[in-house]
Short mmCIF file of C-alpha atoms in Angstrom, two decimals:
data_model
loop_
_atom_site.label_atom_id
_atom_site.label_comp_id
_atom_site.label_asym_id
_atom_site.label_seq_id
_atom_site.Cartn_x
_atom_site.Cartn_y
_atom_site.Cartn_z
CA MET A 298 12.26 38.88 4.98
CA LYS A 299 13.03 39.22 1.27
CA PHE A 300 15.68 41.62 -0.03
CA PRO A 301 15.90 43.26 -3.45
CA PRO A 302 18.02 41.25 -5.94
CA ALA A 303 21.64 42.22 -6.61
CA SER A 304 20.85 43.66 -10.06
CA LEU A 305 18.42 46.07 -8.46
CA LEU A 306 20.91 47.14 -5.80
CA VAL A 307 23.48 48.05 -8.44
CA SER A 308 20.92 50.13 -10.34
CA LEU A 309 19.86 51.81 -7.11
CA LEU A 310 23.40 52.86 -6.25
CA VAL A 311 23.90 54.48 -9.66
CA TRP A 312 20.50 56.14 -9.55
CA MET A 313 20.76 57.38 -5.95
CA ALA A 314 24.11 58.96 -6.71
CA GLN A 315 22.35 61.28 -9.10
CA GLU A 316 19.67 62.53 -6.73
CA PRO A 317 18.40 61.28 -3.36
CA ALA A 318 14.80 60.13 -3.07
CA HIS A 319 12.45 62.11 -0.87
CA GLY A 320 8.86 60.91 -0.79
CA GLU A 321 6.27 58.21 -0.13
CA VAL A 322 5.85 55.63 -2.90
CA ARG A 323 2.67 53.59 -3.51
CA LEU A 324 1.37 51.09 -6.06
CA PRO A 325 -2.30 50.57 -7.02
CA ALA A 326 -4.15 47.55 -5.63
CA VAL A 327 -4.46 45.99 -9.08
CA LEU A 328 -0.64 45.63 -9.10
CA GLY A 329 -0.42 44.33 -5.55
CA SER A 330 1.03 41.12 -4.19
CA HIS A 331 -0.32 37.83 -5.58
CA SER A 332 -1.52 39.51 -8.76
CA VAL A 333 -1.35 38.06 -12.26
CA LEU A 334 0.39 40.17 -14.91
CA GLN A 335 -0.73 39.92 -18.54
CA GLN A 336 1.76 38.04 -20.68
CA GLY A 337 2.88 39.07 -24.15
CA MET A 338 2.00 42.76 -23.79
CA PRO A 339 3.78 45.92 -22.68
CA LEU A 340 3.10 46.29 -18.95
CA PRO A 341 2.03 49.71 -17.66
CA ILE A 342 3.25 50.14 -14.08
CA TRP A 343 2.12 53.21 -12.21
CA GLY A 344 1.65 54.69 -8.77
CA TRP A 345 2.17 57.74 -6.62
CA ALA A 346 4.92 59.57 -4.78
CA ASP A 347 5.66 63.13 -3.72
CA PRO A 348 5.50 65.62 -6.60
CA GLY A 349 8.77 65.55 -8.49
CA GLU A 350 10.09 62.49 -6.65
CA LYS A 351 12.19 60.03 -8.62
CA VAL A 352 11.46 56.32 -8.38
CA LEU A 353 12.99 53.17 -9.83
CA VAL A 354 10.83 50.28 -11.03
CA HIS A 355 12.36 46.81 -11.05
CA LEU A 356 10.88 43.56 -12.41
CA ASP A 357 13.11 40.60 -13.32
CA GLU A 358 15.95 42.10 -15.39
CA GLN A 359 14.17 45.38 -16.10
CA ASN A 360 15.06 48.58 -14.24
CA VAL A 361 13.14 51.64 -15.38
CA PRO A 362 13.30 55.10 -13.73
CA ALA A 363 10.37 57.47 -13.45
CA GLN A 364 9.57 60.82 -11.92
CA ALA A 365 6.32 61.84 -10.26
CA ASP A 366 4.51 64.74 -11.90
CA ALA A 367 3.14 67.82 -10.20
CA LYS A 368 0.24 65.79 -8.79
CA GLY A 369 2.46 63.01 -7.53
CA ALA A 370 1.61 60.45 -10.24
CA TRP A 371 4.25 58.41 -12.06
CA ARG A 372 4.12 55.72 -14.74
CA VAL A 373 6.44 53.50 -16.74
CA THR A 374 5.94 50.77 -19.32
CA LEU A 375 7.83 47.51 -18.98
CA LYS A 376 8.65 45.13 -21.80
CA PRO A 377 6.39 42.10 -22.30
CA LEU A 378 6.91 38.97 -20.22
CA HIS A 379 5.74 35.42 -20.81
CA ALA A 380 4.28 32.77 -18.55
CA ASP A 381 7.12 30.70 -17.12
CA GLY A 382 5.57 28.95 -14.13
CA LYS A 383 7.63 31.03 -11.70
CA THR A 384 6.74 33.66 -9.14
CA HIS A 385 8.05 37.18 -9.65
CA GLN A 386 8.62 40.32 -7.60
CA LEU A 387 7.88 43.92 -8.54
CA THR A 388 9.90 46.47 -6.60
CA VAL A 389 9.50 50.24 -6.66
CA THR A 390 12.00 52.34 -4.76
CA GLY A 391 11.87 55.98 -3.82
CA LYS A 392 12.25 57.26 -0.26
CA ASN A 393 10.68 53.97 0.71
CA THR A 394 10.60 50.61 -1.08
CA VAL A 395 7.33 48.98 -2.11
CA ILE A 396 7.35 45.29 -3.04
CA SER A 397 4.58 43.36 -4.77
CA ASP A 398 5.45 39.75 -4.14
CA ASP A 399 4.36 36.34 -5.46
CA LEU A 400 3.35 37.62 -8.90
CA LEU A 401 2.45 35.25 -11.73
CA ILE A 402 2.61 35.87 -15.47
CA GLY A 403 -0.42 34.67 -17.45
CA GLU A 404 -3.74 35.82 -18.87
CA VAL A 405 -5.81 38.60 -17.29
CA TRP A 406 -9.49 39.30 -17.97
CA LEU A 407 -11.77 42.00 -16.60
CA GLY A 408 -15.43 41.18 -15.92
CA SER A 409 -18.08 43.83 -15.36
CA GLY A 410 -21.83 44.36 -15.39
CA GLN A 411 -24.66 44.02 -12.93
CA SER A 412 -25.93 41.28 -10.64
CA ASN A 413 -25.68 38.35 -13.06
CA MET A 414 -21.94 39.04 -13.38
CA ALA A 415 -21.63 39.60 -9.63
CA TYR A 416 -23.58 36.38 -8.84
CA GLY A 417 -21.29 34.29 -6.63
CA LEU A 418 -20.07 30.72 -6.94
CA GLY A 419 -21.59 29.65 -3.65
CA LYS A 420 -21.21 25.92 -3.06
CA ASP A 421 -19.78 25.47 -6.56
CA ALA A 422 -16.52 26.87 -5.17
CA GLU A 423 -15.92 23.51 -3.49
CA THR A 424 -15.59 21.65 -6.78
CA LEU A 425 -14.28 24.43 -9.03
CA ALA A 426 -11.53 25.72 -6.77
CA ALA A 427 -10.14 22.23 -6.12
CA GLY A 428 -9.00 21.97 -9.72
CA ALA A 429 -7.96 25.57 -10.24
CA PRO A 430 -4.66 26.18 -8.42
CA LEU A 431 -3.44 28.81 -10.90
CA ILE A 432 -6.49 31.09 -10.82
CA ARG A 433 -6.35 34.31 -8.85
CA PHE A 434 -8.93 37.05 -8.55
CA LEU A 435 -9.39 40.66 -7.55
CA GLN A 436 -12.84 41.54 -6.20
CA VAL A 437 -13.30 45.28 -6.67
CA PRO A 438 -15.57 46.96 -4.08
CA GLN A 439 -18.75 48.59 -5.37
CA ASN A 440 -17.73 52.20 -4.95
CA LEU A 441 -19.86 55.02 -6.35
CA SER A 442 -17.97 58.30 -6.65
CA ARG A 443 -18.77 61.69 -8.14
CA THR A 444 -15.08 62.26 -8.79
CA PRO A 445 -12.43 59.89 -10.22
CA ALA A 446 -10.90 57.67 -7.54
CA LYS A 447 -7.18 56.96 -7.71
CA ASP A 448 -7.34 53.41 -6.35
CA VAL A 449 -9.59 50.65 -5.02
CA GLN A 450 -9.47 48.89 -1.66
CA ALA A 451 -8.94 45.31 -2.78
CA GLU A 452 -6.42 42.47 -2.64
CA TRP A 453 -5.57 39.70 -5.08
CA LYS A 454 -6.44 36.25 -3.75
CA PRO A 455 -6.09 32.67 -4.98
CA LEU A 456 -9.37 31.03 -5.97
CA THR A 457 -9.94 28.53 -3.15
CA VAL A 458 -12.88 26.93 -1.38
CA GLU A 459 -12.45 29.51 1.39
CA THR A 460 -12.15 32.60 -0.82
CA GLY A 461 -14.20 31.71 -3.89
CA ALA A 462 -17.81 31.39 -2.70
CA GLY A 463 -18.57 35.07 -3.17
CA PHE A 464 -16.63 35.55 -6.39
CA SER A 465 -18.33 35.82 -9.79
CA ALA A 466 -19.47 32.39 -10.96
CA VAL A 467 -19.34 33.46 -14.62
CA LEU A 468 -15.75 34.65 -14.34
CA ALA A 469 -14.64 31.65 -12.30
CA HIS A 470 -15.97 29.10 -14.79
CA PHE A 471 -14.54 31.15 -17.65
CA GLY A 472 -11.15 31.28 -15.96
CA LYS A 473 -11.07 27.59 -15.14
CA ARG A 474 -11.73 26.64 -18.77
CA LEU A 475 -8.94 28.94 -19.95
CA ASN A 476 -6.57 27.53 -17.36
CA GLU A 477 -7.36 23.97 -18.45
CA GLU A 478 -6.81 24.79 -22.12
CA LEU A 479 -3.85 27.18 -21.92
CA LYS A 480 -1.98 25.76 -18.91
CA VAL A 481 -1.02 29.23 -17.68
CA PRO A 482 -2.07 31.30 -14.65
CA ILE A 483 -5.36 33.18 -15.04
CA GLY A 484 -6.10 36.53 -13.38
CA LEU A 485 -9.74 37.57 -13.04
CA ILE A 486 -10.83 41.07 -12.06
CA ASN A 487 -14.49 41.55 -11.13
CA SER A 488 -15.92 45.07 -11.06
CA SER A 489 -19.71 44.74 -11.14
CA ARG A 490 -22.75 45.96 -9.20
CA GLY A 491 -26.33 44.73 -9.11
CA SER A 492 -29.32 46.81 -10.27
CA THR A 493 -27.02 49.11 -12.21
CA ALA A 494 -27.75 50.72 -15.58
CA ILE A 495 -25.03 51.02 -18.20
CA GLU A 496 -24.93 54.78 -17.63
CA GLN A 497 -23.18 54.13 -14.30
CA PHE A 498 -20.25 52.58 -16.19
CA MET A 499 -19.76 55.35 -18.74
CA PRO A 500 -16.17 56.62 -19.07
CA PRO A 501 -15.11 60.28 -19.47
CA PRO A 502 -15.95 62.97 -20.58
CA ALA A 503 -19.30 62.33 -18.75
CA PRO A 504 -18.17 59.55 -16.40
CA GLY A 505 -20.67 57.56 -14.35
CA PRO A 506 -20.19 57.18 -10.58
CA LEU A 507 -19.45 53.44 -10.75
CA TYR A 508 -16.85 54.01 -13.45
CA ASN A 509 -15.25 56.70 -11.28
CA GLY A 510 -15.09 54.51 -8.19
CA SER A 511 -14.65 50.96 -9.41
CA VAL A 512 -13.50 50.84 -13.05
CA GLY A 513 -11.37 53.89 -13.83
CA PRO A 514 -8.87 53.16 -11.02
CA LEU A 515 -8.02 49.84 -12.72
CA ALA A 516 -6.78 51.49 -15.91
CA PRO A 517 -4.37 51.10 -17.59
CA VAL A 518 -3.57 47.64 -16.18
CA ALA A 519 -2.75 45.25 -19.02
CA ILE A 520 -5.66 42.89 -19.74
CA ARG A 521 -6.43 40.46 -22.52
CA GLY A 522 -10.09 41.48 -22.72
CA LEU A 523 -13.42 42.43 -21.15
CA LEU A 524 -16.45 40.26 -20.35
CA TRP A 525 -19.70 42.24 -20.04
CA TYR A 526 -22.96 40.91 -18.52
CA GLN A 527 -25.37 43.80 -17.98
CA GLY A 528 -28.54 45.26 -19.40
CA GLU A 529 -31.45 44.11 -17.27
CA ALA A 530 -31.76 47.54 -15.69
CA ASN A 531 -31.87 49.19 -19.10
CA VAL A 532 -34.59 46.79 -20.27
CA GLN A 533 -36.66 47.83 -17.25
CA MET A 534 -36.02 51.46 -18.16
CA GLY A 535 -37.41 50.82 -21.66
CA HIS A 536 -34.25 51.86 -23.50
CA GLY A 537 -34.64 49.33 -26.30
CA ALA A 538 -32.66 50.20 -29.42
CA ALA A 539 -30.98 53.11 -27.61
CA TYR A 540 -28.93 50.57 -25.67
CA TYR A 541 -26.71 50.06 -28.73
CA GLU A 542 -25.34 53.61 -28.72
CA LYS A 543 -24.78 53.42 -24.97
CA LEU A 544 -22.91 50.14 -25.31
CA LYS A 545 -20.88 51.45 -28.23
CA THR A 546 -19.93 54.57 -26.28
CA MET A 547 -18.88 52.52 -23.28
CA ILE A 548 -16.79 50.03 -25.24
CA GLU A 549 -15.01 52.71 -27.26
CA GLY A 550 -14.50 54.81 -24.16
CA TRP A 551 -12.99 52.04 -22.06
CA ARG A 552 -10.66 51.11 -24.91
CA ARG A 553 -9.63 54.75 -25.23
CA VAL A 554 -8.89 55.06 -21.51
CA TRP A 555 -6.90 51.82 -21.50
CA GLY A 556 -5.14 52.73 -24.71
CA ALA A 557 -5.81 49.21 -25.97
CA ASP A 558 -8.18 47.72 -28.55
CA PHE A 559 -8.99 44.70 -26.37
CA PRO A 560 -11.76 42.22 -27.28
CA VAL A 561 -15.16 42.56 -25.60
CA TYR A 562 -17.40 39.53 -25.17
CA LEU A 563 -21.01 40.21 -24.24
CA VAL A 564 -23.61 37.97 -22.61
CA GLN A 565 -27.07 38.10 -24.17
CA LEU A 566 -29.82 38.57 -21.58
CA ALA A 567 -31.87 35.50 -20.70
CA PRO A 568 -35.64 35.35 -21.31
CA LEU A 569 -37.76 36.76 -18.49
CA ALA A 570 -41.55 36.88 -18.30
CA ASN A 571 -41.52 39.69 -15.74
CA TYR A 572 -40.44 42.42 -18.14
CA ALA A 573 -43.01 44.80 -19.57
CA PRO A 574 -44.34 43.46 -22.91
CA ASP A 575 -41.96 43.73 -25.87
CA THR A 576 -39.14 45.41 -23.94
CA LEU A 577 -36.53 42.63 -24.00
CA PRO A 578 -36.25 41.86 -27.76
CA PRO A 579 -35.20 45.41 -28.72
CA VAL A 580 -32.30 45.21 -26.24
CA TRP A 581 -31.39 41.82 -27.73
CA GLU A 582 -31.19 43.47 -31.14
CA ALA A 583 -29.18 46.40 -29.77
CA ARG A 584 -26.71 43.94 -28.27
CA MET A 585 -26.40 42.08 -31.57
CA ALA A 586 -25.80 45.38 -33.35
CA ALA A 587 -22.66 45.73 -31.24
CA LEU A 588 -21.21 42.80 -33.18
CA LYS A 589 -20.52 45.31 -35.95
CA LEU A 590 -17.86 46.85 -33.71
CA PRO A 591 -14.36 45.39 -34.00
CA LYS A 592 -13.45 42.49 -31.70
CA VAL A 593 -16.89 42.12 -30.13
CA GLY A 594 -18.55 38.74 -29.50
CA LEU A 595 -21.85 37.60 -27.98
CA VAL A 596 -22.99 34.43 -26.22
CA SER A 597 -26.59 33.31 -26.04
CA THR A 598 -28.37 32.40 -22.80
CA ILE A 599 -31.80 31.87 -24.36
CA ASP A 600 -31.77 28.23 -23.25
CA LEU A 601 -30.43 28.89 -19.75
CA ALA A 602 -33.28 30.87 -18.20
CA GLY A 603 -34.73 27.99 -16.18
CA ASN A 604 -37.28 29.87 -14.09
CA MET A 605 -38.82 32.46 -16.42
CA ARG A 606 -39.76 34.54 -13.37
CA SER A 607 -36.20 34.92 -12.06
CA ILE A 608 -33.90 37.64 -13.32
CA HIS A 609 -30.97 35.56 -12.06
CA PRO A 610 -30.63 32.29 -14.01
CA SER A 611 -28.80 29.83 -11.79
CA ASN A 612 -26.75 28.22 -14.57
CA LYS A 613 -23.69 30.43 -14.64
CA LYS A 614 -21.33 27.60 -15.58
CA ASP A 615 -22.50 27.40 -19.19
CA VAL A 616 -22.34 31.19 -19.49
CA GLY A 617 -18.70 31.15 -18.44
CA LEU A 618 -17.90 28.20 -20.70
CA ARG A 619 -19.52 29.86 -23.73
CA LEU A 620 -17.54 33.04 -23.12
CA ALA A 621 -14.41 30.91 -22.94
CA LEU A 622 -15.20 29.45 -26.36
CA TRP A 623 -15.11 32.94 -27.91
CA ALA A 624 -11.81 33.72 -26.21
CA LEU A 625 -10.20 30.41 -27.13
CA ALA A 626 -11.23 30.74 -30.78
CA ARG A 627 -10.70 34.47 -31.29
CA ASP A 628 -7.77 35.24 -28.99
CA TYR A 629 -5.90 31.98 -28.51
CA GLY A 630 -5.99 30.48 -31.99
CA ARG A 631 -8.13 27.40 -31.34
CA LYS A 632 -9.43 27.01 -34.88
CA ASP A 633 -11.06 23.65 -34.18
CA ILE A 634 -13.62 25.07 -31.74
CA ALA A 635 -17.24 25.86 -32.65
CA TYR A 636 -17.58 28.94 -30.49
CA ALA A 637 -20.66 30.94 -31.55
CA SER A 638 -24.41 30.51 -31.77
CA PRO A 639 -26.13 30.66 -35.16
CA PHE A 640 -26.78 34.29 -36.12
CA TYR A 641 -29.36 35.30 -38.72
CA LYS A 642 -27.62 36.38 -41.93
CA ALA A 643 -30.13 36.76 -44.78
CA MET A 644 -33.53 35.73 -46.16
CA ALA A 645 -34.96 34.95 -49.58
CA VAL A 646 -38.61 34.61 -50.55
CA GLU A 647 -39.24 31.38 -52.44
CA GLY A 648 -42.89 31.38 -53.50
CA LYS A 649 -44.98 30.80 -50.38
CA SER A 650 -41.93 30.18 -48.20
CA ILE A 651 -38.95 32.12 -46.87
CA ARG A 652 -35.48 30.58 -46.72
CA LEU A 653 -33.20 31.78 -43.93
CA THR A 654 -29.43 31.55 -43.87
CA PHE A 655 -27.18 31.76 -40.81
CA THR A 656 -23.58 32.15 -39.75
CA HIS A 657 -21.92 29.80 -37.27
CA THR A 658 -23.91 26.69 -38.09
CA ALA A 659 -20.92 24.49 -37.18
CA GLY A 660 -21.80 22.35 -40.19
CA GLY A 661 -25.52 22.03 -39.62
CA LEU A 662 -28.71 23.11 -37.88
CA LYS A 663 -31.08 20.94 -35.88
CA SER A 664 -33.77 20.71 -33.23
CA LYS A 665 -32.14 20.09 -29.88
CA ASP A 666 -35.00 17.91 -28.64
CA GLY A 667 -36.00 16.22 -31.90
CA LYS A 668 -39.33 18.02 -31.96
CA PRO A 669 -40.50 20.41 -34.72
CA LEU A 670 -38.72 23.75 -34.66
CA SER A 671 -40.49 26.22 -32.38
CA GLU A 672 -40.87 29.97 -31.96
CA PHE A 673 -40.89 30.83 -35.69
CA GLU A 674 -43.47 33.34 -36.94
CA ILE A 675 -44.12 34.65 -40.45
CA ALA A 676 -45.95 37.70 -41.84
CA GLY A 677 -46.99 39.27 -45.12
CA ALA A 678 -46.97 42.92 -46.14
CA ASP A 679 -49.52 43.71 -43.43
CA GLY A 680 -46.97 42.88 -40.74
CA VAL A 681 -49.33 40.53 -38.90
CA PHE A 682 -47.28 37.60 -37.59
CA VAL A 683 -48.69 34.10 -37.21
CA PRO A 684 -47.06 30.87 -36.01
CA ALA A 685 -45.11 29.19 -38.77
CA GLU A 686 -43.79 25.77 -39.66
CA ALA A 687 -40.02 25.63 -40.00
CA ALA A 688 -37.79 22.88 -41.30
CA VAL A 689 -34.05 22.40 -41.63
CA GLU A 690 -32.66 22.03 -45.15
CA LYS A 691 -28.93 21.45 -44.79
CA GLU A 692 -27.66 24.67 -43.21
CA THR A 693 -30.77 26.77 -43.92
CA ILE A 694 -34.27 27.01 -42.47
CA VAL A 695 -37.38 27.11 -44.66
CA VAL A 696 -40.39 28.79 -43.05
CA HIS A 697 -44.02 28.91 -44.23
CA SER A 698 -47.65 29.10 -43.13
CA ALA A 699 -50.85 28.39 -45.01
CA GLU A 700 -52.23 31.60 -43.50
CA VAL A 701 -49.59 33.74 -45.27
CA PRO A 702 -49.52 32.94 -49.02
CA SER A 703 -47.26 35.92 -49.82
CA PRO A 704 -44.70 36.08 -47.00
CA CYS A 705 -42.41 39.07 -46.51
CA MET A 706 -40.78 38.64 -43.11
CA VAL A 707 -39.94 36.17 -40.37
CA ARG A 708 -39.14 36.46 -36.72
CA PHE A 709 -37.74 33.91 -34.29
CA ALA A 710 -38.08 33.77 -30.49
CA TRP A 711 -39.11 37.41 -30.58
CA SER A 712 -40.81 37.76 -27.19
CA ASN A 713 -39.79 38.25 -23.57
CA ALA A 714 -40.02 34.56 -22.63
CA PRO A 715 -39.56 32.24 -25.63
CA THR A 716 -38.52 28.58 -25.44
CA PRO A 717 -36.92 27.86 -28.84
CA ASN A 718 -35.19 24.62 -29.77
CA LEU A 719 -33.04 25.58 -32.80
CA VAL A 720 -29.33 24.86 -32.28
CA ASN A 721 -26.26 24.37 -34.44
CA ALA A 722 -24.36 21.12 -34.81
CA ALA A 723 -22.34 21.98 -31.70
CA GLY A 724 -25.50 22.39 -29.64
CA LEU A 725 -25.28 26.19 -29.27
CA PRO A 726 -28.71 27.88 -29.39
CA ALA A 727 -29.68 30.23 -32.23
CA MET A 728 -29.95 33.93 -31.47
CA PRO A 729 -33.42 35.52 -31.62
CA PHE A 730 -34.03 37.79 -34.61
CA HIS A 731 -36.51 39.42 -36.95
CA THR A 732 -35.89 40.03 -40.64
CA ASP A 733 -37.67 43.36 -41.12
CA HIS A 734 -35.14 46.23 -41.11
CA TRP A 735 -32.71 44.10 -39.14
CA THR A 736 -29.80 45.99 -37.53
CA GLY A 737 -28.10 43.14 -35.70
CA GLY A 738 -24.72 41.72 -36.59
CA THR A 739 -23.90 38.22 -37.81
CA GLY A 740 -21.00 37.38 -35.49
CA GLU A 741 -18.51 37.05 -38.39
#
């Protein structure tokens, strides 16, 4: 049995002399034993007790008092800690004492979305978990609620062969790459549900039932950022360009609830032939428009579809690794990493051709298979697109067709199931786009 440290006992004696405790104290699951606490940030610690009850929160050398409000909720904010390779203990004392044991300090990321985020590691857990001793995860149950839930029924676990098979493959591969690069513990929280539209995740003032039951109760736990892989349901609902406003509302709302302007890294939906005609590209564009929001990134999966009839591409490893590239470059200062796909930036008509420029070329553009560039189309003022020839000229693409002597616009991979071969020098696939009234961002 473990006892509170001497420094805590001294603080307790002084505090208890002022007023005796008289209630039941609880901590949320996200702050339970074996959890990972976010390093380098103020740490919100909260829980419940009897209304008006005083509690004392102790972590390392910090002792912070709090008092439960009329509804029995209390909260304090601890000073930032830093990864030190040690285990820590969080103790909260009121009438009873609650201890969260075996805590690590490191990097914490929240993953959410629908089934492609929920998609489990399966047999890959055998190889991934063997080399990931400092990765822990919290699998949040899929709880739909009409009213805001206070907590979730979940426990932090180490990522092992025994525990990891059902955990998000995207998050696990993301976390392993971060652990390898940063050499600190990684905490991964998965709150996702298959066949779920983005409306289910909306925060207050019109909260969705999945937000109420499985996302809201996690706030305001300190996290480094959010990984979001969702949208297939909204494609099927024909939301198209409207998805941008929904995504914007969700991102801004979650940041508001957390009280933190954390980064959000999105996964672009993979090609799928099963969608109704022309329903996927507008959601692609809506997702790229979100790049105009601060601290938002986007990874491409256009080359990872595999079976064009499956809504669940099996290659989740590369999705997780590409998300890790954004985090390493944007949040952890790895300036030497090519982290983003080429994004369309601008066009210029040059006689019978159109020259396209891109961001994130990593020093060059190329065909990944050595064959002529595919999936480019060109049109004149009539808006009728025809297949086009495209060639790399340094870090630009020149597009033309003999059928269109006066070109006005270009589009690339603009269909539900394209198979393009344009990549940057780092091998990352170019994002689909069209040039006519383009609303997407450039990833800069």
